[in-house]
mmCIF file of C-alpha atoms in Angstrom:
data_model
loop_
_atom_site.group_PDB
_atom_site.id
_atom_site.type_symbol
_atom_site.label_atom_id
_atom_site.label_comp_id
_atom_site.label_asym_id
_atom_site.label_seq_id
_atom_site.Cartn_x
_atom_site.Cartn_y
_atom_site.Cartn_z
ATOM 1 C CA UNK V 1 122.821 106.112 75.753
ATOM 2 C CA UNK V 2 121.546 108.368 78.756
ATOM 3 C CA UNK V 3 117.951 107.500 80.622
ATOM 4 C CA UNK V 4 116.322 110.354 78.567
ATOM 5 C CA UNK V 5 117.168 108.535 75.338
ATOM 6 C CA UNK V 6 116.617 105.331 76.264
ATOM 7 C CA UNK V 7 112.663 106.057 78.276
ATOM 8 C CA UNK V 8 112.112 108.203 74.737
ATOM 9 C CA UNK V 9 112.907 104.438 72.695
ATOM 10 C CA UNK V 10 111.234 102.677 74.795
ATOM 11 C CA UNK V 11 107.868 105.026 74.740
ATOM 12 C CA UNK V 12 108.478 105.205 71.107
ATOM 13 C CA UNK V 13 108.538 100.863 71.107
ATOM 14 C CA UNK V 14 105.313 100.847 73.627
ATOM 15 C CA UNK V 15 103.599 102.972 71.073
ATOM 16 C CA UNK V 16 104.313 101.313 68.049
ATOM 17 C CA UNK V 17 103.143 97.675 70.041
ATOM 18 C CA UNK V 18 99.771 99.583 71.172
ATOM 19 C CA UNK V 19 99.601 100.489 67.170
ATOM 20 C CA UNK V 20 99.846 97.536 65.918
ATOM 21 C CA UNK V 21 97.821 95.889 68.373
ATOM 22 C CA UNK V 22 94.663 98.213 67.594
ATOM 23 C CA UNK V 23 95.674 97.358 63.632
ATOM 24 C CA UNK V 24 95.702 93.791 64.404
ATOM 25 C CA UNK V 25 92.138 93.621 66.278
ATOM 26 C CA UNK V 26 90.706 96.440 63.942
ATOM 27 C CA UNK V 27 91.501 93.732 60.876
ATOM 28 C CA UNK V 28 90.195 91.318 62.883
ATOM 29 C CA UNK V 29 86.953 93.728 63.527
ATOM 30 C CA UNK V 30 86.599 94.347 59.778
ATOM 31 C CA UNK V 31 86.409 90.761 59.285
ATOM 32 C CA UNK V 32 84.134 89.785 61.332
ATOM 33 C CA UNK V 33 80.473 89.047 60.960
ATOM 34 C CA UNK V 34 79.601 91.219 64.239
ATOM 35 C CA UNK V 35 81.015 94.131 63.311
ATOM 36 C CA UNK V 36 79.303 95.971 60.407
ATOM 37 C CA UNK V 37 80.755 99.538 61.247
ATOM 38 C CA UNK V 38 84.105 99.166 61.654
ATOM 39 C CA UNK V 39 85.346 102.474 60.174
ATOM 40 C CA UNK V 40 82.440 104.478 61.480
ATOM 41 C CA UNK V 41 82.250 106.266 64.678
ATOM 42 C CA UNK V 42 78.826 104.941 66.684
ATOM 43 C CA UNK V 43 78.963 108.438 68.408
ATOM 44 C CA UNK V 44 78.434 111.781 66.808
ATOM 45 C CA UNK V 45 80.071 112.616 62.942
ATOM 46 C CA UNK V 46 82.144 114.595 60.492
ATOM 47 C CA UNK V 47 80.116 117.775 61.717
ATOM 48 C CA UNK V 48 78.894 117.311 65.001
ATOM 49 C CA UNK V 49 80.950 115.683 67.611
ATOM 50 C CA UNK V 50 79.609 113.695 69.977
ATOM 51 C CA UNK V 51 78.378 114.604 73.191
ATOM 52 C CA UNK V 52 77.549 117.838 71.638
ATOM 53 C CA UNK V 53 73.621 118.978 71.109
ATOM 54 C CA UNK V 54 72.655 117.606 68.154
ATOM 55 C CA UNK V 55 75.126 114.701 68.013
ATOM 56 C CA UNK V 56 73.765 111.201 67.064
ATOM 57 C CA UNK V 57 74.299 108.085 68.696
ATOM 58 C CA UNK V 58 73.914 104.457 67.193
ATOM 59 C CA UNK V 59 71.507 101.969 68.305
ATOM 60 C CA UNK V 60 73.987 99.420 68.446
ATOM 61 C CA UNK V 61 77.215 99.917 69.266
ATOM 62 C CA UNK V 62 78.691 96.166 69.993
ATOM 63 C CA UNK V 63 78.768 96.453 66.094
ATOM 64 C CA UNK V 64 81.064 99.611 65.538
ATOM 65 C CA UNK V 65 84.628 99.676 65.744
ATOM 66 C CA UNK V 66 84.884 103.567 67.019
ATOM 67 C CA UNK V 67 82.883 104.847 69.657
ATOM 68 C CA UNK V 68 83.650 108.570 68.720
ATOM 69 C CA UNK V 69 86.179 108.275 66.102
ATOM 70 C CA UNK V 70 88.982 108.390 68.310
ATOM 71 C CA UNK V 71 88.423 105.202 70.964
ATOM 72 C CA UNK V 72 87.602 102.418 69.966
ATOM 73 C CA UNK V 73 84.532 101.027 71.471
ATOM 74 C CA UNK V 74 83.895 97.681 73.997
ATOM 75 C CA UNK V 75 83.824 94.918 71.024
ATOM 76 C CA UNK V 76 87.187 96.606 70.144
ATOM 77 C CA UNK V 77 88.566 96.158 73.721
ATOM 78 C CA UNK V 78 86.977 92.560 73.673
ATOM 79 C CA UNK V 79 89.184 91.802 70.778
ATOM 80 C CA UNK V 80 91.920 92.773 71.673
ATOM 81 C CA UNK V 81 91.612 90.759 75.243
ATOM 82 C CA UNK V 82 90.371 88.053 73.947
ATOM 83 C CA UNK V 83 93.936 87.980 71.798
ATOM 84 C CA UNK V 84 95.869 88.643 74.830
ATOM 85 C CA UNK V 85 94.143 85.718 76.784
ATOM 86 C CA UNK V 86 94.198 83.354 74.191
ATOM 87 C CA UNK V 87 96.399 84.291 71.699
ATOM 88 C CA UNK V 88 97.836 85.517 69.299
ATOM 89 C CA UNK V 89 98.475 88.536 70.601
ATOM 90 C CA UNK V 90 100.469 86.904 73.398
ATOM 91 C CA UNK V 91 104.135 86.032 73.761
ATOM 92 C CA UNK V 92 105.530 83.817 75.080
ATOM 93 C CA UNK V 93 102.155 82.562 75.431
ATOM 94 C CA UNK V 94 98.596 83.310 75.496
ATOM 95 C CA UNK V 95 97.881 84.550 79.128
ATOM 96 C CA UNK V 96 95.078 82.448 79.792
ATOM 97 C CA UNK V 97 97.787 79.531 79.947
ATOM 98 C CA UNK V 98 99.934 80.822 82.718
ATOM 99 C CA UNK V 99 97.074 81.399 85.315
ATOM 100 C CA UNK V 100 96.148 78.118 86.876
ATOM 101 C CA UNK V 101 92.493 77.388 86.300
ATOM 102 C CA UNK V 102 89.922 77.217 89.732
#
């Protein structure tokens, strides 16, 4: 296998982990008590995007799961952190547990 083929697989591998990452913490999202909007976008809609005149934006926006439809917003991030840190989203372990505490 040449180095083309083989950075194209492994792109292809750090996309699918990134994927299933965001589908693991957007499950977790929509099952959580916080988040009420998960499959909404907290900035701008279906005809107006946002940061264009006339776009809305939420009032709240630690309780959406999209902050324009595309990225996900901070309480997104936070879960998927959060899983990183302390698991499960970790392997070998959580990375909270290899970092000496102060």
């Amino acid at each position: 296998m040449d180095g083309k083929t083989q950075a194209k697989d492994l792109f292809e591998m750090a996309h699918l982990e990134l994927a299933l990452h965001f589908s693991m913490a957007s499950f977790k999202l929509m099952n959580s008590s916080r988040i009420t909007n998960a499959l909404v976008a907290c900035c701008g809609n279906q005809t107006v995007a946002c940061g264009k005149p006339g776009c809305t934006v939420c009032d709240d926006p630690s309780t959406y799961g999209s902050w324009d439809g595309t990225h996900p917003t901070e309480a997104v991030y936070k879960v998927i952190a959060d899983g990183v840190l302390h698991g499960p989203h970790a392997s070998p372990l959580p990375l909270a547990k290899t970092c000496p505490t102060s």
